mmCIF file of C-alpha atoms in Angstrom:
data_model
loop_
_atom_site.group_PDB
_atom_site.id
_atom_site.type_symbol
_atom_site.label_atom_id
_atom_site.label_comp_id
_atom_site.label_asym_id
_atom_site.label_seq_id
_atom_site.Cartn_x
_atom_site.Cartn_y
_atom_site.Cartn_z
ATOM 1 C CA MET H 1405 -11.663 -29.179 -6.232
ATOM 2 C CA SER H 1406 -11.317 -27.891 -10.110
ATOM 3 C CA PRO H 1407 -9.428 -24.638 -11.050
ATOM 4 C CA ALA H 1408 -11.394 -21.547 -11.044
ATOM 5 C CA ARG H 1409 -12.427 -20.527 -14.451
ATOM 6 C CA GLY H 1410 -9.568 -19.023 -16.359
ATOM 7 C CA THR H 1411 -6.686 -18.897 -13.261
ATOM 8 C CA GLY H 1412 -5.519 -22.901 -12.653
ATOM 9 C CA VAL H 1413 -5.930 -21.941 -8.935
ATOM 10 C CA CYS H 1414 -8.166 -23.837 -6.757
ATOM 11 C CA VAL H 1415 -9.838 -22.188 -4.144
ATOM 12 C CA GLY H 1416 -10.236 -24.018 -0.598
ATOM 13 C CA ASP H 1417 -6.971 -26.326 -0.782
ATOM 14 C CA ALA H 1418 -3.471 -26.080 -0.015
ATOM 15 C CA GLU H 1419 -2.132 -26.010 -3.445
ATOM 16 C CA GLY H 1420 -4.441 -23.389 -4.372
ATOM 17 C CA PHE H 1421 -3.004 -21.472 -1.615
ATOM 18 C CA GLU H 1422 0.407 -21.844 -2.369
ATOM 19 C CA ALA H 1423 -0.671 -20.919 -6.152
ATOM 20 C CA PHE H 1424 -2.688 -17.950 -5.101
ATOM 21 C CA VAL H 1425 0.564 -16.944 -2.697
ATOM 22 C CA ALA H 1426 2.886 -17.088 -6.074
ATOM 23 C CA ALA H 1427 1.029 -15.547 -8.283
ATOM 24 C CA SER H 1428 0.102 -12.507 -5.873
ATOM 25 C CA SER H 1429 2.902 -12.061 -3.475
ATOM 26 C CA ARG H 1430 5.016 -9.526 -5.632
ATOM 27 C CA ARG H 1431 2.045 -7.595 -5.935
ATOM 28 C CA LEU H 1432 1.208 -7.850 -2.145
ATOM 29 C CA LEU H 1433 4.796 -6.879 -1.386
ATOM 30 C CA ARG H 1434 4.792 -3.675 -3.319
ATOM 31 C CA LEU H 1435 1.523 -2.780 -2.062
ATOM 32 C CA GLY H 1436 2.815 -3.299 1.670
ATOM 33 C CA TRP H 1437 6.116 -1.714 1.161
ATOM 34 C CA LEU H 1438 4.055 1.171 0.074
ATOM 35 C CA LEU H 1439 1.686 1.371 2.955
ATOM 36 C CA CYS H 1440 4.291 0.825 5.415
ATOM 37 C CA GLY H 1441 7.174 2.614 3.965
ATOM 38 C CA ASP H 1442 9.763 0.067 4.234
ATOM 39 C CA TRP H 1443 10.239 -3.485 2.845
ATOM 40 C CA PRO H 1444 10.457 -5.361 6.390
ATOM 41 C CA GLY H 1445 7.292 -3.521 7.764
ATOM 42 C CA GLY H 1446 5.578 -4.278 4.345
ATOM 43 C CA GLU H 1447 6.773 -7.950 4.477
ATOM 44 C CA ASP H 1448 5.314 -8.242 7.852
ATOM 45 C CA LEU H 1449 2.348 -6.627 6.809
ATOM 46 C CA VAL H 1450 1.870 -9.066 3.886
ATOM 47 C CA GLN H 1451 2.889 -12.330 6.093
ATOM 48 C CA SER H 1452 0.070 -11.223 8.449
ATOM 49 C CA ALA H 1453 -2.798 -10.743 6.034
ATOM 50 C CA LEU H 1454 -1.784 -13.804 4.212
ATOM 51 C CA ALA H 1455 -2.075 -15.289 7.871
ATOM 52 C CA VAL H 1456 -5.543 -14.765 7.873
ATOM 53 C CA THR H 1457 -6.576 -15.173 4.213
ATOM 54 C CA TRP H 1458 -5.263 -19.017 4.784
ATOM 55 C CA SER H 1459 -7.074 -19.062 7.855
ATOM 56 C CA ASN H 1460 -10.309 -18.292 5.990
ATOM 57 C CA TRP H 1461 -9.199 -20.209 2.415
ATOM 58 C CA ASP H 1462 -11.831 -22.507 2.909
ATOM 59 C CA SER H 1463 -14.641 -20.256 2.799
ATOM 60 C CA LEU H 1464 -13.555 -18.170 -0.288
ATOM 61 C CA ALA H 1465 -15.343 -18.885 -3.408
ATOM 62 C CA ASP H 1466 -12.892 -17.994 -6.150
ATOM 63 C CA PRO H 1467 -9.458 -16.450 -6.764
ATOM 64 C CA GLY H 1468 -11.069 -12.870 -7.311
ATOM 65 C CA ALA H 1469 -12.546 -13.247 -3.842
ATOM 66 C CA ALA H 1470 -9.209 -14.092 -2.426
ATOM 67 C CA SER H 1471 -7.281 -11.444 -4.008
ATOM 68 C CA ALA H 1472 -10.029 -8.586 -2.852
ATOM 69 C CA TYR H 1473 -10.457 -10.262 0.957
ATOM 70 C CA THR H 1474 -6.606 -10.306 1.158
ATOM 71 C CA HIS H 1475 -6.314 -6.546 -0.046
ATOM 72 C CA ARG H 1476 -8.976 -5.962 2.562
ATOM 73 C CA VAL H 1477 -6.817 -7.684 5.416
ATOM 74 C CA LEU H 1478 -3.738 -5.991 4.223
ATOM 75 C CA VAL H 1479 -5.062 -2.598 4.725
ATOM 76 C CA ARG H 1480 -7.203 -3.620 8.144
ATOM 77 C CA VAL H 1481 -3.854 -4.934 9.771
ATOM 78 C CA PHE H 1482 -1.957 -1.773 8.249
ATOM 79 C CA LEU H 1483 -4.327 0.585 9.856
ATOM 80 C CA ARG H 1484 -4.671 -1.455 13.224
ATOM 81 C CA GLY H 1485 -1.064 -1.433 13.451
ATOM 82 C CA ARG H 1486 -0.734 2.465 12.716
ATOM 83 C CA ARG H 1487 -3.107 3.275 15.281
ATOM 84 C CA ARG H 1488 -1.597 1.085 18.471
ATOM 85 C CA ARG H 1489 1.975 0.620 17.661
ATOM 86 C CA TRP H 1490 5.110 3.319 18.318
ATOM 87 C CA VAL H 1491 7.935 2.095 16.169
ATOM 88 C CA GLY H 1492 10.387 3.713 18.119
ATOM 89 C CA GLU H 1493 12.312 5.381 15.325
ATOM 90 C CA VAL H 1494 12.574 8.925 14.795
ATOM 91 C CA PRO H 1495 12.901 10.191 11.350
ATOM 92 C CA HIS H 1496 15.567 12.596 10.315
ATOM 93 C CA ALA H 1497 14.910 15.505 7.529
ATOM 94 C CA ALA H 1498 18.502 15.949 6.838
ATOM 95 C CA ILE H 1499 20.268 13.506 5.032
ATOM 96 C CA PRO H 1500 23.800 13.397 5.729
ATOM 97 C CA ASP H 1501 25.741 13.436 2.041
ATOM 98 C CA CYS H 1502 24.587 15.924 -0.217
ATOM 99 C CA PRO H 1503 24.487 14.416 -3.882
ATOM 100 C CA VAL H 1504 25.268 16.290 -6.931
ATOM 101 C CA PRO H 1505 22.798 17.977 -8.500
ATOM 102 C CA GLY H 1506 21.477 16.162 -11.340
ATOM 103 C CA GLY H 1507 23.462 13.062 -10.568
ATOM 104 C CA GLU H 1508 22.244 9.455 -10.203
ATOM 105 C CA ALA H 1509 20.887 10.224 -6.450
ATOM 106 C CA THR H 1510 18.160 12.828 -8.109
ATOM 107 C CA GLY H 1511 15.533 10.129 -8.357
ATOM 108 C CA VAL H 1512 16.313 8.488 -5.334
ATOM 109 C CA GLU H 1513 15.876 11.816 -3.732
ATOM 110 C CA GLU H 1514 12.412 12.408 -5.388
ATOM 111 C CA ARG H 1515 11.333 9.123 -4.229
ATOM 112 C CA LEU H 1516 12.440 9.397 -0.776
ATOM 113 C CA VAL H 1517 10.698 12.956 -0.908
ATOM 114 C CA LEU H 1518 7.213 11.579 -2.090
ATOM 115 C CA GLN H 1519 7.653 8.405 0.615
ATOM 116 C CA GLY H 1520 8.043 11.361 3.232
ATOM 117 C CA ALA H 1521 5.026 13.059 2.205
ATOM 118 C CA LEU H 1522 2.843 9.755 1.797
ATOM 119 C CA ALA H 1523 4.093 8.998 5.583
ATOM 120 C CA ASP H 1524 2.870 12.184 6.749
ATOM 121 C CA LEU H 1525 -1.000 11.154 5.023
ATOM 122 C CA PRO H 1526 -3.189 9.473 7.469
ATOM 123 C CA GLY H 1527 -3.627 5.907 7.106
ATOM 124 C CA ARG H 1528 -6.827 5.959 5.554
ATOM 125 C CA GLN H 1529 -5.989 8.230 3.048
ATOM 126 C CA ARG H 1530 -2.482 6.764 2.523
ATOM 127 C CA ALA H 1531 -4.112 3.375 1.895
ATOM 128 C CA VAL H 1532 -6.602 4.900 -0.543
ATOM 129 C CA LEU H 1533 -4.212 5.973 -2.691
ATOM 130 C CA ALA H 1534 -2.285 2.818 -2.444
ATOM 131 C CA LEU H 1535 -4.982 0.864 -3.521
ATOM 132 C CA ARG H 1536 -6.362 3.221 -6.123
ATOM 133 C CA PHE H 1537 -3.217 4.375 -7.948
ATOM 134 C CA PHE H 1538 -0.531 1.740 -6.980
ATOM 135 C CA ALA H 1539 -2.989 -1.582 -6.679
ATOM 136 C CA ASP H 1540 -4.849 0.003 -9.890
ATOM 137 C CA LEU H 1541 -8.285 -1.010 -8.051
ATOM 138 C CA SER H 1542 -11.119 0.737 -9.157
ATOM 139 C CA GLU H 1543 -13.210 3.347 -6.860
ATOM 140 C CA ALA H 1544 -15.969 0.234 -6.071
ATOM 141 C CA ASP H 1545 -12.984 -2.311 -5.282
ATOM 142 C CA THR H 1546 -11.124 0.007 -3.094
ATOM 143 C CA ALA H 1547 -14.321 0.631 -1.251
ATOM 144 C CA SER H 1548 -15.004 -2.750 -0.830
ATOM 145 C CA ALA H 1549 -11.110 -3.787 0.366
ATOM 146 C CA LEU H 1550 -11.686 -0.586 3.237
ATOM 147 C CA GLY H 1551 -15.347 -1.816 3.562
ATOM 148 C CA CYS H 1552 -16.662 1.743 3.250
ATOM 149 C CA SER H 1553 -19.014 3.419 0.372
ATOM 150 C CA VAL H 1554 -17.333 4.549 -3.033
ATOM 151 C CA GLY H 1555 -17.993 8.081 -1.777
ATOM 152 C CA THR H 1556 -15.421 8.073 1.194
ATOM 153 C CA VAL H 1557 -13.013 6.449 -0.992
ATOM 154 C CA LYS H 1558 -13.513 9.747 -3.364
ATOM 155 C CA THR H 1559 -13.453 12.093 -0.190
ATOM 156 C CA HIS H 1560 -10.199 10.387 1.052
ATOM 157 C CA THR H 1561 -8.641 10.595 -2.539
ATOM 158 C CA ALA H 1562 -9.576 13.943 -2.966
ATOM 159 C CA ARG H 1563 -8.224 14.909 0.355
ATOM 160 C CA ALA H 1564 -5.099 12.845 0.176
ATOM 161 C CA LEU H 1565 -3.733 14.511 -3.240
ATOM 162 C CA SER H 1566 -4.876 18.079 -1.975
ATOM 163 C CA ARG H 1567 -2.400 17.426 0.861
ATOM 164 C CA LEU H 1568 0.029 15.910 -1.334
ATOM 165 C CA ARG H 1569 -0.379 18.884 -3.681
ATOM 166 C CA SER H 1570 0.358 21.576 -0.668
ATOM 167 C CA HIS H 1571 3.074 18.992 0.850
ATOM 168 C CA PRO H 1572 5.936 21.765 1.079
ATOM 169 C CA GLN H 1573 9.079 19.356 -0.327
ATOM 170 C CA LEU H 1574 6.628 18.261 -3.083
ATOM 171 C CA VAL H 1575 5.727 21.901 -3.698
ATOM 172 C CA GLY H 1576 9.462 22.746 -4.194
ATOM 173 C CA LEU H 1577 10.110 19.538 -6.215
ATOM 174 C CA LEU H 1578 7.308 20.372 -8.546
ATOM 175 C CA ARG H 1579 8.678 24.181 -8.943
ATOM 176 C CA GLU H 1580 12.004 22.604 -9.757
ATOM 177 C CA GLU H 1581 10.894 20.544 -12.538
ATOM 178 C CA VAL H 1582 8.654 23.259 -14.010
ATOM 179 C CA SER H 1583 11.711 25.856 -14.063
ATOM 180 C CA GLU H 1584 13.749 23.193 -15.725
#
């Protein structure tokens, strides 16, 4: 099979799948982490999505379709797992050691606050934000990955951003940045 135009990746063969995984795994892992909130969960999510992609690899027409298909599978596996599975872990709001204000841990604290706020969002809203702002997909591509309309993507985006703006920890973080 010849490579798809401009990519060097052949869709429909094992070598093409290996090239696809090599080219997109880093991006998919970051997206998986953003959806799940942790690296092991993100890795499991990507592995499951790639297994489904591999099982349908022969029916994909080009690498663009493979990428869109894998995004769609990634989100579906995430949402299905979020509905069914109880992880058995209970997160705690208090961190045992308090860092010095303005120290090196400040960026880490901000990321943890943002990660906690994202974890409080419903799965579809979180998936929309991850695809739109992290994976940098257009509204149409996000709608295709989620299997919904562009209007639904806009609605989920607006609701998710509104919830993040009113999240108590993020409001406090934004106020601190404004007052400095």
